[in-house]
């Protein structure tokens, strides 16, 4: 066990994949000598060279499009998109090409491309640097989407994404890049399946499902609720596509109440999908409607007011109160 | 050069139709590159300082082969159009007029090269030994692809314009890395570097309309930045559905290459010999790692954009007639006959082979099996996926509910 930040854990995970397979390569803007704007690829170009850690032209469609070609020719490209709001020039390549290549080739071709996207707010940044567009990608069949919330997962999930034959988007919670935690680099342990949700805290009165940046918030809310005498179970979803509904519904069958929290706007978001599935699967176990805690239906607001936008402990507790009131 | 004063553009009054310099260097590097033509519309073979050497590699058999290919694919095109008219295909994308551009370039590729088409490259598919009946699966609505690209190194058609151009560059970057690694391994093993031949290149096809898409720009930037072994083959057939090339660009498309720092050549796209020569030159150059190349094949789509379209709404019949006079098949036929390289028996045989192909395609199209939607469940992901599994299980149960209803009908039909 060693202690490191999420950023460092991803860096170590990338290093392990680059060392383990000569066909793995990284590509993105400023990922070479600079090490990426978040320094996630720090030092890798020195170790593996410019052919494997590729500073690309400033062109998101080009990055993802060429990564598809590299994957078709047998490589395992890992693309870094600099910020969440800048993935859209590459959206066409991701949704019309990357997601569909396997199915339209009747299974003859695989495109094991990984796309890393730092996402989410809370860092006081300017426009287009704080968005959570995961639902836009989750709606597209053919993609897998994961999001680590702690260094151990970050270390293993990036490697598992690279090993996966399907395209995987890794949404990295950028405001947690500096969150420290223990990493067991010898074994993934319970994290062996990146598409499985983890129950981080068990409880009996309600379940809070969160992922990525909101996992620490959900845990803090559960601690606060415990002081008021409420036993709250916390699930780290980890995978947004596919979603591990079994773990979620098992929990709801036990607690009878569910709150889903994410930073992305509530409308049309992942929370709605979870609420709908759980009501289909475990309607009779529910003591209250599924509550969603998320961002508002507005472009991500200016940094000075983002505190009012982002779901926090109190917003989760407020939803819990409403659920408990039924 | 046979026809020395060909215009480099058909645009009026732009002043870009500069004349060709005799120097070979200028042919490859001058921004005012005029059009390379070897076989003129009247069937006479001219000379070119650079490309005659490539044309000289073509013996009578190869030239007859070009003709046979062009005739075959035109016959196929007629058949597919008829199949669409009869309701057997949802849509067809005809290539008539562009046979030389496709056969000439496709025949210049080597088996180890990888080709990314758009959706009209039926002639290129022929040169890559794709079973032409497989091309129709997509248009009949039984597949979104229809063939296994790994078998022929001919990628699937793409309907999102220009989306395949960065794929081509990425694939070329992969080839580049393979060669580097092979050379390093060879060096480590003590053998001479470069023994990993044959070297490969990638060729990607797109239209003059698609050239406006951002992906073409991005892929050319990548190709240039990494010196990827890729040949961009733009078939300027003058129309993007109803929009003329002049709306896409104010300079000859081949001139754009200069801005990216690699050679751009305009070739007479109705001259199969010139197209073959230029493409062979470009692919050799790419395989050797010298640079990417942009080829603009100056050609014309004689028919409709697709079977859904009516060209009389946007262009005059005089224009079509002007281009029909430059027909790629006719000019090669004239040449072959004049030189005594092919006789009536040959042309009769070509026609008979075309009819045979058409009959095969017709029969195979009728026989194309509708896939089971379970194949779509199976192919959405490469690895097991719980949501797909859950939805498939639901579908199976749901479908099973109709089993009782289906049975009496089946029995009736059997009786
Ligand atoms: C991204 C995108 N936009 C629009 C279309 C619709 N569309 C299909 S073909 C076409 C014109 C293409 O012209 P060009 O690139 O010159 O190729 P051609 O069909 O003439 O061979 C258009 C606009 C499309 N397929 N993809």
mmCIF file with all atom_site columns, N, CA and C and ligand atoms in Angstrom, chain A residues 92, chain B residues 93 98 118-121 158-162 206-211 213 235-243 248 301 305-306, ligand 1:
data_model
loop_
_atom_site.group_PDB
_atom_site.id
_atom_site.type_symbol
_atom_site.label_atom_id
_atom_site.label_alt_id
_atom_site.label_comp_id
_atom_site.label_asym_id
_atom_site.label_entity_id
_atom_site.label_seq_id
_atom_site.pdbx_PDB_ins_code
_atom_site.Cartn_x
_atom_site.Cartn_y
_atom_site.Cartn_z
_atom_site.occupancy
_atom_site.B_iso_or_equiv
_atom_site.pdbx_formal_charge
_atom_site.auth_seq_id
_atom_site.auth_comp_id
_atom_site.auth_asym_id
_atom_site.auth_atom_id
_atom_site.pdbx_PDB_model_num
ATOM   1   N N   . UNK A 1 92  ? -18.675 14.042 -32.578 1.00 0.00 ? 92  UNK A N   1
ATOM   2   C CA  . UNK A 1 92  ? -19.060 13.293 -33.781 1.00 0.00 ? 92  UNK A CA  1
ATOM   3   C C   . UNK A 1 92  ? -18.245 12.009 -33.895 1.00 0.00 ? 92  UNK A C   1
ATOM   4   N N   . UNK B 2 93  ? -26.004 4.623  -54.786 1.00 0.00 ? 93  UNK B N   1
ATOM   5   C CA  . UNK B 2 93  ? -25.099 5.750  -54.975 1.00 0.00 ? 93  UNK B CA  1
ATOM   6   C C   . UNK B 2 93  ? -24.278 5.454  -56.231 1.00 0.00 ? 93  UNK B C   1
ATOM   7   N N   . UNK B 2 98  ? -16.973 8.054  -62.852 1.00 0.00 ? 98  UNK B N   1
ATOM   8   C CA  . UNK B 2 98  ? -15.801 8.087  -61.978 1.00 0.00 ? 98  UNK B CA  1
ATOM   9   C C   . UNK B 2 98  ? -14.994 6.781  -62.019 1.00 0.00 ? 98  UNK B C   1
ATOM   10  N N   . UNK B 2 118 ? -15.346 6.327  -48.914 1.00 0.00 ? 118 UNK B N   1
ATOM   11  C CA  . UNK B 2 118 ? -16.534 7.004  -48.389 1.00 0.00 ? 118 UNK B CA  1
ATOM   12  C C   . UNK B 2 118 ? -17.709 6.061  -48.636 1.00 0.00 ? 118 UNK B C   1
ATOM   13  N N   . UNK B 2 119 ? -18.510 6.333  -49.684 1.00 0.00 ? 119 UNK B N   1
ATOM   14  C CA  . UNK B 2 119 ? -19.654 5.440  -49.932 1.00 0.00 ? 119 UNK B CA  1
ATOM   15  C C   . UNK B 2 119 ? -19.897 5.196  -51.413 1.00 0.00 ? 119 UNK B C   1
ATOM   16  N N   . UNK B 2 120 ? -19.052 5.803  -52.276 1.00 0.00 ? 120 UNK B N   1
ATOM   17  C CA  . UNK B 2 120 ? -19.290 5.674  -53.696 1.00 0.00 ? 120 UNK B CA  1
ATOM   18  C C   . UNK B 2 120 ? -18.163 4.882  -54.363 1.00 0.00 ? 120 UNK B C   1
ATOM   19  N N   . UNK B 2 121 ? -17.296 4.283  -53.550 1.00 0.00 ? 121 UNK B N   1
ATOM   20  C CA  . UNK B 2 121 ? -16.073 3.697  -54.109 1.00 0.00 ? 121 UNK B CA  1
ATOM   21  C C   . UNK B 2 121 ? -16.241 2.233  -54.517 1.00 0.00 ? 121 UNK B C   1
ATOM   22  N N   . UNK B 2 158 ? -18.643 4.778  -45.121 1.00 0.00 ? 158 UNK B N   1
ATOM   23  C CA  . UNK B 2 158 ? -18.938 5.701  -44.034 1.00 0.00 ? 158 UNK B CA  1
ATOM   24  C C   . UNK B 2 158 ? -19.913 6.735  -44.556 1.00 0.00 ? 158 UNK B C   1
ATOM   25  N N   . UNK B 2 159 ? -21.009 6.945  -43.853 1.00 0.00 ? 159 UNK B N   1
ATOM   26  C CA  . UNK B 2 159 ? -21.979 7.922  -44.338 1.00 0.00 ? 159 UNK B CA  1
ATOM   27  C C   . UNK B 2 159 ? -21.801 9.297  -43.713 1.00 0.00 ? 159 UNK B C   1
ATOM   28  N N   . UNK B 2 160 ? -21.050 9.375  -42.625 1.00 0.00 ? 160 UNK B N   1
ATOM   29  C CA  . UNK B 2 160 ? -20.766 10.685 -42.034 1.00 0.00 ? 160 UNK B CA  1
ATOM   30  C C   . UNK B 2 160 ? -19.564 11.249 -42.792 1.00 0.00 ? 160 UNK B C   1
ATOM   31  N N   . UNK B 2 161 ? -19.805 12.263 -43.586 1.00 0.00 ? 161 UNK B N   1
ATOM   32  C CA  . UNK B 2 161 ? -18.769 12.738 -44.499 1.00 0.00 ? 161 UNK B CA  1
ATOM   33  C C   . UNK B 2 161 ? -17.485 13.119 -43.787 1.00 0.00 ? 161 UNK B C   1
ATOM   34  N N   . UNK B 2 162 ? -16.390 12.643 -44.332 1.00 0.00 ? 162 UNK B N   1
ATOM   35  C CA  . UNK B 2 162 ? -15.028 12.971 -43.899 1.00 0.00 ? 162 UNK B CA  1
ATOM   36  C C   . UNK B 2 162 ? -14.624 12.303 -42.581 1.00 0.00 ? 162 UNK B C   1
ATOM   37  N N   . UNK B 2 206 ? -12.406 10.741 -50.439 1.00 0.00 ? 206 UNK B N   1
ATOM   38  C CA  . UNK B 2 206 ? -13.470 11.661 -50.022 1.00 0.00 ? 206 UNK B CA  1
ATOM   39  C C   . UNK B 2 206 ? -13.814 12.553 -51.217 1.00 0.00 ? 206 UNK B C   1
ATOM   40  N N   . UNK B 2 207 ? -14.918 13.254 -51.105 1.00 0.00 ? 207 UNK B N   1
ATOM   41  C CA  . UNK B 2 207 ? -15.378 14.054 -52.231 1.00 0.00 ? 207 UNK B CA  1
ATOM   42  C C   . UNK B 2 207 ? -15.024 15.524 -52.088 1.00 0.00 ? 207 UNK B C   1
ATOM   43  N N   . UNK B 2 208 ? -15.313 16.284 -53.127 1.00 0.00 ? 208 UNK B N   1
ATOM   44  C CA  . UNK B 2 208 ? -15.053 17.724 -53.071 1.00 0.00 ? 208 UNK B CA  1
ATOM   45  C C   . UNK B 2 208 ? -15.947 18.388 -52.026 1.00 0.00 ? 208 UNK B C   1
ATOM   46  N N   . UNK B 2 209 ? -17.155 17.872 -51.841 1.00 0.00 ? 209 UNK B N   1
ATOM   47  C CA  . UNK B 2 209 ? -18.008 18.423 -50.789 1.00 0.00 ? 209 UNK B CA  1
ATOM   48  C C   . UNK B 2 209 ? -17.425 18.134 -49.419 1.00 0.00 ? 209 UNK B C   1
ATOM   49  N N   . UNK B 2 210 ? -17.022 16.916 -49.220 1.00 0.00 ? 210 UNK B N   1
ATOM   50  C CA  . UNK B 2 210 ? -16.462 16.507 -47.922 1.00 0.00 ? 210 UNK B CA  1
ATOM   51  C C   . UNK B 2 210 ? -15.200 17.285 -47.581 1.00 0.00 ? 210 UNK B C   1
ATOM   52  N N   . UNK B 2 211 ? -14.536 17.810 -48.599 1.00 0.00 ? 211 UNK B N   1
ATOM   53  C CA  . UNK B 2 211 ? -13.292 18.539 -48.331 1.00 0.00 ? 211 UNK B CA  1
ATOM   54  C C   . UNK B 2 211 ? -13.523 19.764 -47.463 1.00 0.00 ? 211 UNK B C   1
ATOM   55  N N   . UNK B 2 213 ? -15.392 19.695 -44.765 1.00 0.00 ? 213 UNK B N   1
ATOM   56  C CA  . UNK B 2 213 ? -15.582 19.252 -43.382 1.00 0.00 ? 213 UNK B CA  1
ATOM   57  C C   . UNK B 2 213 ? -14.290 19.445 -42.579 1.00 0.00 ? 213 UNK B C   1
ATOM   58  N N   . UNK B 2 235 ? -11.968 12.744 -54.898 1.00 0.00 ? 235 UNK B N   1
ATOM   59  C CA  . UNK B 2 235 ? -12.620 12.693 -56.206 1.00 0.00 ? 235 UNK B CA  1
ATOM   60  C C   . UNK B 2 235 ? -13.466 13.940 -56.343 1.00 0.00 ? 235 UNK B C   1
ATOM   61  N N   . UNK B 2 236 ? -12.925 14.895 -57.066 1.00 0.00 ? 236 UNK B N   1
ATOM   62  C CA  . UNK B 2 236 ? -13.693 16.101 -57.332 1.00 0.00 ? 236 UNK B CA  1
ATOM   63  C C   . UNK B 2 236 ? -14.618 15.793 -58.506 1.00 0.00 ? 236 UNK B C   1
ATOM   64  N N   . UNK B 2 237 ? -15.827 15.371 -58.155 1.00 0.00 ? 237 UNK B N   1
ATOM   65  C CA  . UNK B 2 237 ? -16.797 15.052 -59.221 1.00 0.00 ? 237 UNK B CA  1
ATOM   66  C C   . UNK B 2 237 ? -17.719 16.242 -59.470 1.00 0.00 ? 237 UNK B C   1
ATOM   67  N N   . UNK B 2 238 ? -17.281 17.389 -58.987 1.00 0.00 ? 238 UNK B N   1
ATOM   68  C CA  . UNK B 2 238 ? -17.910 18.682 -59.280 1.00 0.00 ? 238 UNK B CA  1
ATOM   69  C C   . UNK B 2 238 ? -19.197 19.018 -58.545 1.00 0.00 ? 238 UNK B C   1
ATOM   70  N N   . UNK B 2 239 ? -19.812 18.052 -57.912 1.00 0.00 ? 239 UNK B N   1
ATOM   71  C CA  . UNK B 2 239 ? -21.065 18.336 -57.230 1.00 0.00 ? 239 UNK B CA  1
ATOM   72  C C   . UNK B 2 239 ? -21.143 17.608 -55.893 1.00 0.00 ? 239 UNK B C   1
ATOM   73  N N   . UNK B 2 240 ? -21.570 18.334 -54.878 1.00 0.00 ? 240 UNK B N   1
ATOM   74  C CA  . UNK B 2 240 ? -21.914 17.733 -53.585 1.00 0.00 ? 240 UNK B CA  1
ATOM   75  C C   . UNK B 2 240 ? -23.440 17.789 -53.524 1.00 0.00 ? 240 UNK B C   1
ATOM   76  N N   . UNK B 2 241 ? -24.069 16.715 -53.833 1.00 0.00 ? 241 UNK B N   1
ATOM   77  C CA  . UNK B 2 241 ? -25.493 16.703 -54.151 1.00 0.00 ? 241 UNK B CA  1
ATOM   78  C C   . UNK B 2 241 ? -25.753 17.830 -55.163 1.00 0.00 ? 241 UNK B C   1
ATOM   79  N N   . UNK B 2 242 ? -26.352 18.933 -54.713 1.00 0.00 ? 242 UNK B N   1
ATOM   80  C CA  . UNK B 2 242 ? -26.703 19.980 -55.678 1.00 0.00 ? 242 UNK B CA  1
ATOM   81  C C   . UNK B 2 242 ? -25.761 21.179 -55.637 1.00 0.00 ? 242 UNK B C   1
ATOM   82  N N   . UNK B 2 243 ? -24.741 21.095 -54.815 1.00 0.00 ? 243 UNK B N   1
ATOM   83  C CA  . UNK B 2 243 ? -23.880 22.263 -54.609 1.00 0.00 ? 243 UNK B CA  1
ATOM   84  C C   . UNK B 2 243 ? -22.578 22.097 -55.391 1.00 0.00 ? 243 UNK B C   1
ATOM   85  N N   . UNK B 2 248 ? -17.478 25.093 -52.268 1.00 0.00 ? 248 UNK B N   1
ATOM   86  C CA  . UNK B 2 248 ? -16.607 24.470 -51.284 1.00 0.00 ? 248 UNK B CA  1
ATOM   87  C C   . UNK B 2 248 ? -15.231 25.128 -51.260 1.00 0.00 ? 248 UNK B C   1
ATOM   88  N N   . UNK B 2 301 ? -19.423 13.302 -61.846 1.00 0.00 ? 301 UNK B N   1
ATOM   89  C CA  . UNK B 2 301 ? -20.486 12.347 -61.600 1.00 0.00 ? 301 UNK B CA  1
ATOM   90  C C   . UNK B 2 301 ? -21.530 12.566 -62.682 1.00 0.00 ? 301 UNK B C   1
ATOM   91  N N   . UNK B 2 305 ? -26.732 12.100 -57.833 1.00 0.00 ? 305 UNK B N   1
ATOM   92  C CA  . UNK B 2 305 ? -25.952 11.896 -56.601 1.00 0.00 ? 305 UNK B CA  1
ATOM   93  C C   . UNK B 2 305 ? -26.299 10.548 -55.988 1.00 0.00 ? 305 UNK B C   1
ATOM   94  N N   . UNK B 2 306 ? -27.593 10.338 -55.809 1.00 0.00 ? 306 UNK B N   1
ATOM   95  C CA  . UNK B 2 306 ? -28.093 9.015  -55.426 1.00 0.00 ? 306 UNK B CA  1
ATOM   96  C C   . UNK B 2 306 ? -29.388 8.813  -56.201 1.00 0.00 ? 306 UNK B C   1
HETATM 97  C C1  . LIG C 3 .   ? -21.581 15.062 -42.081 1.00 0.00 ? 1   LIG C C1  1
HETATM 98  C C2  . LIG C 3 .   ? -22.542 14.899 -43.214 1.00 0.00 ? 1   LIG C C2  1
HETATM 99  N N1  . LIG C 3 .   ? -23.303 15.953 -43.605 1.00 0.00 ? 1   LIG C N1  1
HETATM 100 C C3  . LIG C 3 .   ? -24.193 15.813 -44.590 1.00 0.00 ? 1   LIG C C3  1
HETATM 101 C C4  . LIG C 3 .   ? -24.350 14.615 -45.230 1.00 0.00 ? 1   LIG C C4  1
HETATM 102 C C5  . LIG C 3 .   ? -25.404 14.461 -46.334 1.00 0.00 ? 1   LIG C C5  1
HETATM 103 N N2  . LIG C 3 .   ? -24.718 14.295 -47.640 1.00 0.00 ? 1   LIG C N2  1
HETATM 104 C C6  . LIG C 3 .   ? -24.546 13.061 -48.156 1.00 0.00 ? 1   LIG C C6  1
HETATM 105 S S1  . LIG C 3 .   ? -23.644 13.097 -49.557 1.00 0.00 ? 1   LIG C S1  1
HETATM 106 C C7  . LIG C 3 .   ? -23.491 14.769 -49.519 1.00 0.00 ? 1   LIG C C7  1
HETATM 107 C C8  . LIG C 3 .   ? -22.665 15.456 -50.578 1.00 0.00 ? 1   LIG C C8  1
HETATM 108 C C9  . LIG C 3 .   ? -21.265 14.923 -50.635 1.00 0.00 ? 1   LIG C C9  1
HETATM 109 O O1  . LIG C 3 .   ? -20.554 15.447 -51.701 1.00 0.00 ? 1   LIG C O1  1
HETATM 110 P P1  . LIG C 3 .   ? -19.058 15.056 -52.005 1.00 0.00 ? 1   LIG C P1  1
HETATM 111 O O2  . LIG C 3 .   ? -18.250 15.058 -50.761 1.00 0.00 ? 1   LIG C O2  1
HETATM 112 O O3  . LIG C 3 .   ? -18.590 15.924 -53.094 1.00 0.00 ? 1   LIG C O3  1
HETATM 113 O O4  . LIG C 3 .   ? -19.088 13.547 -52.457 1.00 0.00 ? 1   LIG C O4  1
HETATM 114 P P2  . LIG C 3 .   ? -19.870 12.873 -53.647 1.00 0.00 ? 1   LIG C P2  1
HETATM 115 O O5  . LIG C 3 .   ? -21.174 12.369 -53.074 1.00 0.00 ? 1   LIG C O5  1
HETATM 116 O O6  . LIG C 3 .   ? -20.061 13.886 -54.712 1.00 0.00 ? 1   LIG C O6  1
HETATM 117 O O7  . LIG C 3 .   ? -19.025 11.732 -54.092 1.00 0.00 ? 1   LIG C O7  1
HETATM 118 C C10 . LIG C 3 .   ? -24.167 15.283 -48.416 1.00 0.00 ? 1   LIG C C10 1
HETATM 119 C C11 . LIG C 3 .   ? -24.273 16.718 -48.099 1.00 0.00 ? 1   LIG C C11 1
HETATM 120 C C12 . LIG C 3 .   ? -23.541 13.539 -44.796 1.00 0.00 ? 1   LIG C C12 1
HETATM 121 N N3  . LIG C 3 .   ? -23.614 12.332 -45.358 1.00 0.00 ? 1   LIG C N3  1
HETATM 122 N N4  . LIG C 3 .   ? -22.636 13.710 -43.807 1.00 0.00 ? 1   LIG C N4  1
#
